[in-house]
Coordinates of C-alpha atoms and ligand atoms in Angstrom, one line a residue:
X1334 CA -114.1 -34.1 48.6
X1335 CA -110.4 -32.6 47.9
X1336 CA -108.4 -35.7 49.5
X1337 CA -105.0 -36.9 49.8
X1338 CA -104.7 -40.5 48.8
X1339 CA -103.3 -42.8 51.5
X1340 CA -100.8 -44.4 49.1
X1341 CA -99.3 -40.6 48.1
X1342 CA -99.1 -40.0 51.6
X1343 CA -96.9 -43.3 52.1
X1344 CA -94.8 -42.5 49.3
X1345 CA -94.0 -38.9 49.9
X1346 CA -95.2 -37.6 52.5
X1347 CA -94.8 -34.0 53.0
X1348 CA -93.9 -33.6 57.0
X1349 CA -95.5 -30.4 58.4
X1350 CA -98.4 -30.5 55.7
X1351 CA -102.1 -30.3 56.8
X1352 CA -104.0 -32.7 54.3
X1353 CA -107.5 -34.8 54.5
X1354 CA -107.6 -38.1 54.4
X1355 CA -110.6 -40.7 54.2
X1356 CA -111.1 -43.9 54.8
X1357 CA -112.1 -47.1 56.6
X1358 CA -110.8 -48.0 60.7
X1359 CA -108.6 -51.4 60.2
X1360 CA -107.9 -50.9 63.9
X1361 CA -108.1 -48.3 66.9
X1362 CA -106.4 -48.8 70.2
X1363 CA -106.5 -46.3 73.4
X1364 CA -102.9 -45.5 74.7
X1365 CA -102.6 -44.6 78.3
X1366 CA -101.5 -40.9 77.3
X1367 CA -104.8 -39.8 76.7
X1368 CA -105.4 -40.6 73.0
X1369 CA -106.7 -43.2 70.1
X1370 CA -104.5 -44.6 67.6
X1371 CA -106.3 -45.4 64.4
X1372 CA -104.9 -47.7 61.2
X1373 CA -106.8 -46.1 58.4
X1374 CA -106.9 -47.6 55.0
X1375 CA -108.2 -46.4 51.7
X1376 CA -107.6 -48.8 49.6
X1377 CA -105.3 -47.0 47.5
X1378 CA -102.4 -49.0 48.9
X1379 CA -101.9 -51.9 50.7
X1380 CA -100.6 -49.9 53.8
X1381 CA -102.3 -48.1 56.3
X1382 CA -101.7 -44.5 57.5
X1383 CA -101.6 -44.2 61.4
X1384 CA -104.0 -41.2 62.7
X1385 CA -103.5 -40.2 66.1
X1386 CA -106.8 -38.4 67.8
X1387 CA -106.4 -36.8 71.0
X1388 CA -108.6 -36.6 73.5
X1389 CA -109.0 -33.5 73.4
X1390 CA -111.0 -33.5 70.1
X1391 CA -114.6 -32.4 70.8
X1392 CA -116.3 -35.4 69.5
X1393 CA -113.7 -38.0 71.5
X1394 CA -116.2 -39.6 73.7
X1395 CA -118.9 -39.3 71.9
X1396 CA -118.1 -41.1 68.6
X1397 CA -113.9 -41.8 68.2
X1398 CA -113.8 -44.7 71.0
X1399 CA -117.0 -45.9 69.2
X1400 CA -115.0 -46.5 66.4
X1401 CA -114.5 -50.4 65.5
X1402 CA -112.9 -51.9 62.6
X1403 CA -114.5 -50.9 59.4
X1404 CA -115.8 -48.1 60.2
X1405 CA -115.4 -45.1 57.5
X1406 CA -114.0 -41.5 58.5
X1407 CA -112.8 -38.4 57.2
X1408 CA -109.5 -37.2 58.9
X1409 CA -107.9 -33.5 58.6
X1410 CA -104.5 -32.4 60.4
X1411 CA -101.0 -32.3 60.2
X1412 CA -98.3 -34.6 59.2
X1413 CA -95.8 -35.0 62.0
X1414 CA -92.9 -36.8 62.5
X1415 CA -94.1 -40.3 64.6
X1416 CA -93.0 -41.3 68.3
X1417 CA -93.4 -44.7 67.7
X1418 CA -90.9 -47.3 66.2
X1419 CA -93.2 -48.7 63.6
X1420 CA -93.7 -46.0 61.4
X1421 CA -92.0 -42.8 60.5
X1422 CA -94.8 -40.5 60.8
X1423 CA -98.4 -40.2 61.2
X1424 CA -101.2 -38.2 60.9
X1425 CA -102.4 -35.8 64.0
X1426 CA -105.9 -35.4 63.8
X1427 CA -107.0 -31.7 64.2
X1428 CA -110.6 -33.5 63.2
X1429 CA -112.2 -36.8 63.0
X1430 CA -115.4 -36.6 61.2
X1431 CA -117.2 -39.6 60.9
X1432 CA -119.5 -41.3 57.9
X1433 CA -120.7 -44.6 58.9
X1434 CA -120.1 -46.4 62.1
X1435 CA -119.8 -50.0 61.7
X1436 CA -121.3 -52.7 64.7
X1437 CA -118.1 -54.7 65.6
X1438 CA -120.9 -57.7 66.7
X1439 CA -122.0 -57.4 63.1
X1440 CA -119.4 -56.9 61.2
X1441 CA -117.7 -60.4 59.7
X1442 CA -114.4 -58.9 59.6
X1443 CA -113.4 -58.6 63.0
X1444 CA -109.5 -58.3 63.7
X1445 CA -109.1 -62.8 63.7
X1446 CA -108.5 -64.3 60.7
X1447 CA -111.2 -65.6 58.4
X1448 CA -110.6 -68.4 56.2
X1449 CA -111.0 -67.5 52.0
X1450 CA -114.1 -70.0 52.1
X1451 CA -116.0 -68.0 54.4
X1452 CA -115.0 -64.6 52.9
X1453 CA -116.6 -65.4 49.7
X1454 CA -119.6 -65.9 51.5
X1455 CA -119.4 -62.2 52.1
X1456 CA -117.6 -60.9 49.1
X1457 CA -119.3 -57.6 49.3
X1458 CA -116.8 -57.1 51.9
X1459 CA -113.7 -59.0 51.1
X1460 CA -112.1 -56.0 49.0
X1461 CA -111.8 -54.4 52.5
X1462 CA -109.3 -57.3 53.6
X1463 CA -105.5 -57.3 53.2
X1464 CA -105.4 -60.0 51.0
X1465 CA -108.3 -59.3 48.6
X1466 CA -107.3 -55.4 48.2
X1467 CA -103.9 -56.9 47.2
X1468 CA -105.5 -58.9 44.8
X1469 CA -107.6 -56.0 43.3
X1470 CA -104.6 -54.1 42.9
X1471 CA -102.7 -56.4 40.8
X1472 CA -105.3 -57.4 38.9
X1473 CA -105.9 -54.2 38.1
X1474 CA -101.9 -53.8 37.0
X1475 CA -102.0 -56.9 35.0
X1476 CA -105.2 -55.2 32.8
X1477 CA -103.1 -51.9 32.4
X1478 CA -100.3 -53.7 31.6
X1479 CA -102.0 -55.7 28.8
X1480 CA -103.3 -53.1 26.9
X1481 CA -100.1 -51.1 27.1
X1482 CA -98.1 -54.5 25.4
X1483 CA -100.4 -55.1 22.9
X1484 CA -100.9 -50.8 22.1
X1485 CA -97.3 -50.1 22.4
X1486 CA -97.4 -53.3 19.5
X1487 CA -99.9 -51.1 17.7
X1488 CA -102.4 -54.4 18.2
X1489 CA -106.0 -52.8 17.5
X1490 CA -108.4 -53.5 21.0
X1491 CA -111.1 -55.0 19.5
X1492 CA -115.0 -55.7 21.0
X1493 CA -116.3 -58.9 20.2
X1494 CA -120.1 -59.9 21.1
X1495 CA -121.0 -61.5 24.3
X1496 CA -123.7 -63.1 22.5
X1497 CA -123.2 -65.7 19.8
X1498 CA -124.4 -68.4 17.4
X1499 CA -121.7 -69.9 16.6
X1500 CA -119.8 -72.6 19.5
X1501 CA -116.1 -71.7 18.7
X1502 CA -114.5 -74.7 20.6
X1503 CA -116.9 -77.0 19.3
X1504 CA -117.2 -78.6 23.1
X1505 CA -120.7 -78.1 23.8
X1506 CA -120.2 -76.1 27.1
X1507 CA -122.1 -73.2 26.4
X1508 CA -124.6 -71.4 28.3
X1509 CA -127.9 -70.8 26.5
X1510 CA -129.6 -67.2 26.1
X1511 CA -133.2 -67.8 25.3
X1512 CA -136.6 -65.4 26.0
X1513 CA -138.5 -68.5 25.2
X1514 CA -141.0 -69.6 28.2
X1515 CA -138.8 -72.6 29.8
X1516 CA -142.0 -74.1 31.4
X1517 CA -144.2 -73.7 27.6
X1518 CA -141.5 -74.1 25.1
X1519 CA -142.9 -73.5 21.2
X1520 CA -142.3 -76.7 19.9
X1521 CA -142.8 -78.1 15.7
X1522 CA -145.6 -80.1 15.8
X1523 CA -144.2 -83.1 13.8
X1524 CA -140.7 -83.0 15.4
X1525 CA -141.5 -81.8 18.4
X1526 CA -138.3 -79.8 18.4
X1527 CA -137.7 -76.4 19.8
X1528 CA -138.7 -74.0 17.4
X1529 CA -135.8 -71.2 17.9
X1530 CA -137.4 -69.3 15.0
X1531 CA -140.0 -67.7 17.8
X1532 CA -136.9 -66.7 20.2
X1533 CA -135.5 -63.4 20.5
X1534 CA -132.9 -63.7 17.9
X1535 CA -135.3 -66.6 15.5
X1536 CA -132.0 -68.9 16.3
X1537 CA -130.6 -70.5 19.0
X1538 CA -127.8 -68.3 20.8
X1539 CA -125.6 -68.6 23.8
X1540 CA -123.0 -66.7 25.5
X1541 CA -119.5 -66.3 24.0
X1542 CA -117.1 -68.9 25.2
X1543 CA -114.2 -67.4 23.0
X1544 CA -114.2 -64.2 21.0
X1545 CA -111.6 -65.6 18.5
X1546 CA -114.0 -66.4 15.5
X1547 CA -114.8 -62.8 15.0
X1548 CA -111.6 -61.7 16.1
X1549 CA -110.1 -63.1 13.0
X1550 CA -112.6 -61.5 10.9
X1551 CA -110.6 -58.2 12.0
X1552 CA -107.1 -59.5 11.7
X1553 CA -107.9 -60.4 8.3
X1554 CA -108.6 -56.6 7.6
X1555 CA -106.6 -54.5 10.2
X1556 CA -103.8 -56.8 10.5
X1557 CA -103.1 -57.8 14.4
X1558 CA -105.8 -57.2 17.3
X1559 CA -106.7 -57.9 20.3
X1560 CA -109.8 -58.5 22.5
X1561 CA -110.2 -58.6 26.7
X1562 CA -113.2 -59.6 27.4
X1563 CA -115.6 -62.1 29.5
X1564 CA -116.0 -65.5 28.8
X1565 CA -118.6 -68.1 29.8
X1566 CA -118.3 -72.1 30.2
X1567 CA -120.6 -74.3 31.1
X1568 CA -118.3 -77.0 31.9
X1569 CA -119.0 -78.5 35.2
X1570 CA -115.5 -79.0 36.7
X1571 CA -115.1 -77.8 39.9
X1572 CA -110.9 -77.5 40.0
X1573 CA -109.0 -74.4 41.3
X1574 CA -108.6 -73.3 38.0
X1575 CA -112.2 -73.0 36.3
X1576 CA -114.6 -70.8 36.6
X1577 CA -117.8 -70.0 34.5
X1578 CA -117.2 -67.0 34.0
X1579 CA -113.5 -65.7 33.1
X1580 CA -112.0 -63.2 31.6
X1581 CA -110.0 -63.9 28.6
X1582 CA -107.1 -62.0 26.0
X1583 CA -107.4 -63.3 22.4
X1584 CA -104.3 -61.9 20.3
X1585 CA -105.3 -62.2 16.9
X1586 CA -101.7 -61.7 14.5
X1587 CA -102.1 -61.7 10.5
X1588 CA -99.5 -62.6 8.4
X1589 CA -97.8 -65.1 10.9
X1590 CA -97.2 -68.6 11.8
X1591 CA -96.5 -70.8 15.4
X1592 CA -93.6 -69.3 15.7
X1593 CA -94.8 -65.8 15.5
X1594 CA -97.1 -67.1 17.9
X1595 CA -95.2 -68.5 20.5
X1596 CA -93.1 -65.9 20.6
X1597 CA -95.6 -63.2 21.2
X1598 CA -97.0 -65.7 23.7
X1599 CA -93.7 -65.4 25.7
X1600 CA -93.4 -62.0 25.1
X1601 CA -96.5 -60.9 26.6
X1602 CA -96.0 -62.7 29.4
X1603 CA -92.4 -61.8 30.5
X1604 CA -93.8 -57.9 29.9
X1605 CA -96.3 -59.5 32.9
X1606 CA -93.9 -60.8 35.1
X1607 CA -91.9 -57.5 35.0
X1608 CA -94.3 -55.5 34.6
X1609 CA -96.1 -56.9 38.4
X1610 CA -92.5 -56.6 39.7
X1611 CA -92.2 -53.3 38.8
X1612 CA -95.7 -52.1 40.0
X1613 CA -97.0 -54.2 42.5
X1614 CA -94.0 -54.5 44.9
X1615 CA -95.7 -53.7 48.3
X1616 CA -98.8 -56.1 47.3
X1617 CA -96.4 -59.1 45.9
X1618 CA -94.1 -58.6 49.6
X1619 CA -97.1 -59.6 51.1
X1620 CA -98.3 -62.4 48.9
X1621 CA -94.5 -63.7 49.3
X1622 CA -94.9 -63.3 53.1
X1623 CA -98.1 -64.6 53.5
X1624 CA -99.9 -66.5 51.0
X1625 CA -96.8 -68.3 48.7
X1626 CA -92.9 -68.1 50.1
X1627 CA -91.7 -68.8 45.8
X1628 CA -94.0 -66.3 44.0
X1629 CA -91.7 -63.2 43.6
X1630 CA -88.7 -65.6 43.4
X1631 CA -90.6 -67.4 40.4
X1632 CA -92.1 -63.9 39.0
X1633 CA -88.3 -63.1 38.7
X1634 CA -86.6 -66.0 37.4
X1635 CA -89.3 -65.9 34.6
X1636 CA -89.2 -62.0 34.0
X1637 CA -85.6 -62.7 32.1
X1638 CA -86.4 -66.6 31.2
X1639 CA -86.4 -68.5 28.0
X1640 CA -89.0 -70.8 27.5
X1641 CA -88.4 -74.0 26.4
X1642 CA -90.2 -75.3 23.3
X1643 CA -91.4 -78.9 22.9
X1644 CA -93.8 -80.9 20.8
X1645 CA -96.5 -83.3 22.3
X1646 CA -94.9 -85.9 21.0
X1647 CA -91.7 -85.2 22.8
X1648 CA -93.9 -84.0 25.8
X1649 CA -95.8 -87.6 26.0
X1650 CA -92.2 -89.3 25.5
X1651 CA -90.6 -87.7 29.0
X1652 CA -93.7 -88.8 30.4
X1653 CA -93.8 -92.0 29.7
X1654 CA -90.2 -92.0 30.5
X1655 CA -90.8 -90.4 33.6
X1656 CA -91.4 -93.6 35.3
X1657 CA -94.5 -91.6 37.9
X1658 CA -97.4 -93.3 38.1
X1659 CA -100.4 -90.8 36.9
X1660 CA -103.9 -90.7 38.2
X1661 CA -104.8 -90.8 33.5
X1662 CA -102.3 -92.4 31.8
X1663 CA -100.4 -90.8 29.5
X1664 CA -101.0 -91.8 25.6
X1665 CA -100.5 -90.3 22.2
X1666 CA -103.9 -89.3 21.4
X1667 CA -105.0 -87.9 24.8
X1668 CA -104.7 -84.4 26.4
X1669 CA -102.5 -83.6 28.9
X1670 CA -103.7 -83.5 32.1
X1671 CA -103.4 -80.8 34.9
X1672 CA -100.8 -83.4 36.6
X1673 CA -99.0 -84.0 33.3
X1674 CA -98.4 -80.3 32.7
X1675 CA -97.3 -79.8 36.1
X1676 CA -95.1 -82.7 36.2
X1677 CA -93.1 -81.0 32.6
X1678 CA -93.4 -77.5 34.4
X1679 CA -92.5 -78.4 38.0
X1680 CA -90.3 -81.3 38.1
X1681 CA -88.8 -81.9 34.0
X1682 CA -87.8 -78.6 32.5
X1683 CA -88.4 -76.5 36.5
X1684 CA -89.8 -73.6 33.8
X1685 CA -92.1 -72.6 31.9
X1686 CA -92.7 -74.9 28.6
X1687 CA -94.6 -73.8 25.3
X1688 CA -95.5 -77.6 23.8
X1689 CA -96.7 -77.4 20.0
X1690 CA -97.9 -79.6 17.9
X1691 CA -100.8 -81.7 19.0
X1692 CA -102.8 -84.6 17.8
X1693 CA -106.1 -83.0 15.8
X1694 CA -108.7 -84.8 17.8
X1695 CA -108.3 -83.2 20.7
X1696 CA -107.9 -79.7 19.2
X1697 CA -110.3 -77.4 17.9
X1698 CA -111.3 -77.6 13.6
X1699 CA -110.0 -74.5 13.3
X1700 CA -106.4 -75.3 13.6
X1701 CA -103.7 -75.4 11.0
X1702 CA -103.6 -79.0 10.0
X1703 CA -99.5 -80.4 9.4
X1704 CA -98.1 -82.2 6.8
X1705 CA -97.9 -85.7 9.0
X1706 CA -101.7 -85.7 8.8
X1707 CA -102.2 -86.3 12.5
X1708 CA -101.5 -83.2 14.2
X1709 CA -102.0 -79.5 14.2
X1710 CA -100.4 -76.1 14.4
X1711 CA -101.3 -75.7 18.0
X1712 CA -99.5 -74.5 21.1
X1713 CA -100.4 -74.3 25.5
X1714 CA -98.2 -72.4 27.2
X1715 CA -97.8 -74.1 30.4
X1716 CA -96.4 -72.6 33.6
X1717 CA -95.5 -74.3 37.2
X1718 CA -98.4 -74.3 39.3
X1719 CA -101.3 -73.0 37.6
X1720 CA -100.1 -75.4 34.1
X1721 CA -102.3 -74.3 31.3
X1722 CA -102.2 -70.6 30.9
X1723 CA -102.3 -70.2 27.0
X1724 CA -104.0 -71.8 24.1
X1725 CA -103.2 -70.5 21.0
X1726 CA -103.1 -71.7 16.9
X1727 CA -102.1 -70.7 13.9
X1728 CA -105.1 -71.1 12.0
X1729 CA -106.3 -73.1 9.2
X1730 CA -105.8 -70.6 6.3
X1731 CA -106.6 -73.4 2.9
X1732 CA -110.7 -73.3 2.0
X1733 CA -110.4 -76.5 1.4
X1734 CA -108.8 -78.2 4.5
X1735 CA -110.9 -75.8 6.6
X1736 CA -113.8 -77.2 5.4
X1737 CA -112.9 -81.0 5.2
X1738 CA -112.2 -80.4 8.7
X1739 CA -115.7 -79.0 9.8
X1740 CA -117.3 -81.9 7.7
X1741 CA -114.7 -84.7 10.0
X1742 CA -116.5 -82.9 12.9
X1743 CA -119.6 -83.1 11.5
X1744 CA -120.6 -80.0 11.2
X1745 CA -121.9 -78.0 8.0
X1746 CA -119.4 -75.5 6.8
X1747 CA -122.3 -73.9 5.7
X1748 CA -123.1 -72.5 9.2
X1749 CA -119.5 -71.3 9.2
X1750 CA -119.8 -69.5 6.0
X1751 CA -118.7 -65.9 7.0
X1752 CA -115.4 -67.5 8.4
X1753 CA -115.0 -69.4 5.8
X1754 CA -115.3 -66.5 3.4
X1755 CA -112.1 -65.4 5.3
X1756 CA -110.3 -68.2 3.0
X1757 CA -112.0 -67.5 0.4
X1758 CA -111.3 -63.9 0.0
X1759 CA -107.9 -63.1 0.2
X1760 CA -107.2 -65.3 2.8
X1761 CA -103.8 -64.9 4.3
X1762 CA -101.7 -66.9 7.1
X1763 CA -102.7 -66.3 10.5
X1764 CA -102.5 -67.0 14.5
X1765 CA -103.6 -66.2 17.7
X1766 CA -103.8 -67.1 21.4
X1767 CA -106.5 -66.9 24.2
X1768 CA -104.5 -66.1 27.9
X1769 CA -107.1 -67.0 30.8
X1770 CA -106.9 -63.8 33.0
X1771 CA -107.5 -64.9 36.2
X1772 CA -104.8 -67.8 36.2
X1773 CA -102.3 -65.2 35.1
X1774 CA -103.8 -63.2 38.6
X1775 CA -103.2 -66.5 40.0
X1776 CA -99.5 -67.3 39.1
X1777 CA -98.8 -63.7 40.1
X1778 CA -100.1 -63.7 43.5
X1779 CA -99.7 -67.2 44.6
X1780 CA -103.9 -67.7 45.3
X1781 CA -104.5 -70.9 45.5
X1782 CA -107.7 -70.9 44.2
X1783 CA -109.1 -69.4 41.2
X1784 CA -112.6 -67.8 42.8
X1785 CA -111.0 -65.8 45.0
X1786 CA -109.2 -63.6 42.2
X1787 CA -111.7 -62.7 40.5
X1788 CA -114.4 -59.9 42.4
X1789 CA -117.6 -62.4 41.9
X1790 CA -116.5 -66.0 41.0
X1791 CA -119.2 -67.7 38.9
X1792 CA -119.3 -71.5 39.3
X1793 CA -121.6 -74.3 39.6
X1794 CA -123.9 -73.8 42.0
X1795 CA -122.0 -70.4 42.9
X1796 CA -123.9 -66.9 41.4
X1797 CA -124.5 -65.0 44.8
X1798 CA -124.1 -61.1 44.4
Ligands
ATP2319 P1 -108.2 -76.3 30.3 O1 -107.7 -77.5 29.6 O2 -107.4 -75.8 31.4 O3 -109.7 -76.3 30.7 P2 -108.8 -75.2 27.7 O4 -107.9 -76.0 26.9 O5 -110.2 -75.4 27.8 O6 -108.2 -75.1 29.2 P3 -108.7 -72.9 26.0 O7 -110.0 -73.2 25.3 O8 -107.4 -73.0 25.2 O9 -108.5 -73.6 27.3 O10 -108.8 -71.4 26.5 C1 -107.7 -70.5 26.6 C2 -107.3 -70.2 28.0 O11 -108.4 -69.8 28.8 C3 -106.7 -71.4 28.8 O12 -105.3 -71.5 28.5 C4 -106.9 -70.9 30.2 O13 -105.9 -70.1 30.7 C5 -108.2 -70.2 30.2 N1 -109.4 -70.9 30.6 C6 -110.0 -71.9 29.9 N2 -111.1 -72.4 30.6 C7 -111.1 -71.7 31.7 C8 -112.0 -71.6 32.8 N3 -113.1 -72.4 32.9 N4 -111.8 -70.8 33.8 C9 -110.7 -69.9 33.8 N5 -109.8 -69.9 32.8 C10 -110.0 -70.7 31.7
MN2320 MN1 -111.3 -76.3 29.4

């Protein structure tokens, strides 16, 4: 079908012109005069174009006033200038052809307001609402907008697998993939353990919960990369900032250190914040107006800010000095909580804060180990409200220390022995980060809660559609 998108209409519309337009009813009232007034969105933009069908139109009884909310329709006329105040001009409907009628009795978005909870009850639907169309639309600004920071970077987009072997965080929350019969599961007859050699890969594999193992593999040939990609967790935490299933961007830069690190870190995301301010000004008005009163205020203040750099140990130190009183008590040794990092954010530094440096125990083996002995070469970027958006490292780049490490842990280097070979041929100083997609959606549009910025949330005990 040749049709004029809604959004080009709004932004330049060409008085006089006859065009087609399609879309879905938002709302239809009668006027006294003798005709309908229909809000038609396509989804191209968050506004609506006002069509105005007269009675006169041959198929007026019969199907326009039987036009409810949601109902889809194909409109062609002319572009005139508007009577009313609201808008500047609307669309007079020579004819209204319609696709799909849609039962106003039926249909869960009526014109009163639904709460988020029930709308993801029916999130086949939800893209059709204000709020969820914005959300589409940035989110789909914030993926462009990635891959044209890391490309313009020359950073090589890289495809890592889905599923793995190996558990990169070493946290146990993976999600197992197995053909094996769950209720009749092959088992050694002395040990009675699973016997993985009879399932579909003769080892035991699970989803990916990072792609940055193999994503250095390529850093250590190409030089600096990049993966976005989906991610799975199995950790049962049911916060406004988890999910099972996320999407994640894993920077992978050779020849570099922290610093490197952190500053790419902060680069990226100021190209973000700019970048939505830019783009996504009609969508962001109505987050401001509607769903957060600070979010382009904070978007803009960060566009142009510096972030300020701390160590843990400095981090735990305010905090202690702090004098709050904190549902987990702040220690060296333990890792900041969600209230700790929005305590720094929100209330200490009222910014963003990159804190470096952290004990060992609490981070993953494969980070650079420091000359204290205690800590590592790791860095979270942490930002007000949604706290923990980055976790990045530079890596551990000596053989030897990588592999004392893994042995701490108690694990066998041996099952690591294609990243070890990494050190072991040619190895060369490295970092990276991993950005959790959705809380960037998150911080940009002010949603409260993580499930409703992604399309299908994935949670514990949550896997409809
Ligand atoms: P958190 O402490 O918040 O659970 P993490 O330390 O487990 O995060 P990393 O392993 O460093 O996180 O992962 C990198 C990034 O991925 C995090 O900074 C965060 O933005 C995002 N992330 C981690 N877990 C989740 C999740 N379950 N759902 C959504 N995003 C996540
Ligand atoms: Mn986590």
């Amino acid at each position: 079908m040749k049709r004029t998108l809604i959004h080009q209409v709004l932004q330049s519309p060409a008085l006089g012109s006859d065009i087609t337009v399609a879309g879905w009813v938002r709302t239809r009232r009668d006027s006294k005069g003798g005709f309908s007034f229909i809000e038609l969105n396509d989804g191209s933009c968050f506004g609506n174009l006002q069509v105005i069908a007269d009675a006169k139109l041959s198929n007026y009884e019969t199907e326009v006033v039987k036009l409810f909310p949601g109902s889809s329709v194909v409109v062609q006329g002319k572009l005139v200038a508007s009577q009313g105040a609201e808008q500047a001009f609307e669309l007079a409907a020579a004819n209204v052809k319609v696709l799909g009628f849609c039962e106003p009795t039926e249909y869960p978005l009526g014109k009163q307001r639904i709460s988020f909870e029930r709308l993801r009850e029916v999130a086949h639907l939800r893209a059709r609402t204000n709020s969820f169309g914005a959300v589409a639309r940035v989110r789909n600004a914030l993926a462009f907008a990635t891959h044209k920071f890391f490309q313009d970077r020359h950073f090589l987009y890289l495809h890592t697998p889905i599923i793995t072997a190996s558990d990169c965080e070493g946290a146990g929350e993976m999600f197992q993939v197995t053909t094996l019969p769950l209720d009749k599961l092959p088992r050694d007859p002395e040990t009675q353990q699973i016997d993985y050699k009879l399932d579909f890969f003769g080892k035991r594999a699970s989803l990916t919960v990072s792609g940055q193992l193999e994503g250095e593999t390529y850093a250590c040939a190409l030089g600096d990369i990049y993966t976005f990609g989906p991610t799975f967790r199995a950790e049962n935490s049911n916060t406004r900032r988890h999910l099972a299933e996320f999407w994640m961007i894993e920077p992978e830069m050779a020849f570099a250190d922290l610093a490197d690190d952190a500053d790419l870190a902060e680069d990226y995301l100021r190209f973000l914040f700019r970048y939505v301010l830019e783009h996504c000004q009609e969508d962001l008005k109505f987050f401001n107006d509607r769903i957060d009163k600070t979010v382009t205020q904070t978007l803009t203040s960060l566009a142009d800010s510096q972030f300020r750099r701390i160590t843990y140990t400095e981090a735990v130190d305010i905090l202690k000095a702090s004098g709050k009183t904190f549902e987990f008590p702040v220690e060296w040794g333990s890792d900041l909580q969600s209230e700790h990092e929005r305590y720094l954010t929100e209330e200490h530094f009222k910014g963003p804060v990159t804190v470096t440096g952290y004990p060992k125990q609490i981070k993953a083996f494969y980070m650079r180990q420091n000359d204290d002995g205690n800590t590592v070469a790791a860095m979270d970027v942490l930002l007000p409200n949604v706290g923990e958006i980055i976790g990045g490292s530079q890596r551990e780049e000596r053989l030897d220390r990588l592999e004392a490490r893994i042995r701490e842990i108690g694990f066998d280097p041996k099952d690591y022995w294609w990243y070890c070979d990494l050190r072991r041929f040619g190895s060369v100083p490295h970092a990276g980060f991993g950005l959790g997609f959705e809380r960037m959606v998150q911080f940009c549009t002010g949603m409260h809660n993580i499930r409703d910025v992604i399309p299908y949330p994935r949670a514990p005990g949550s896997v409809e559609f």
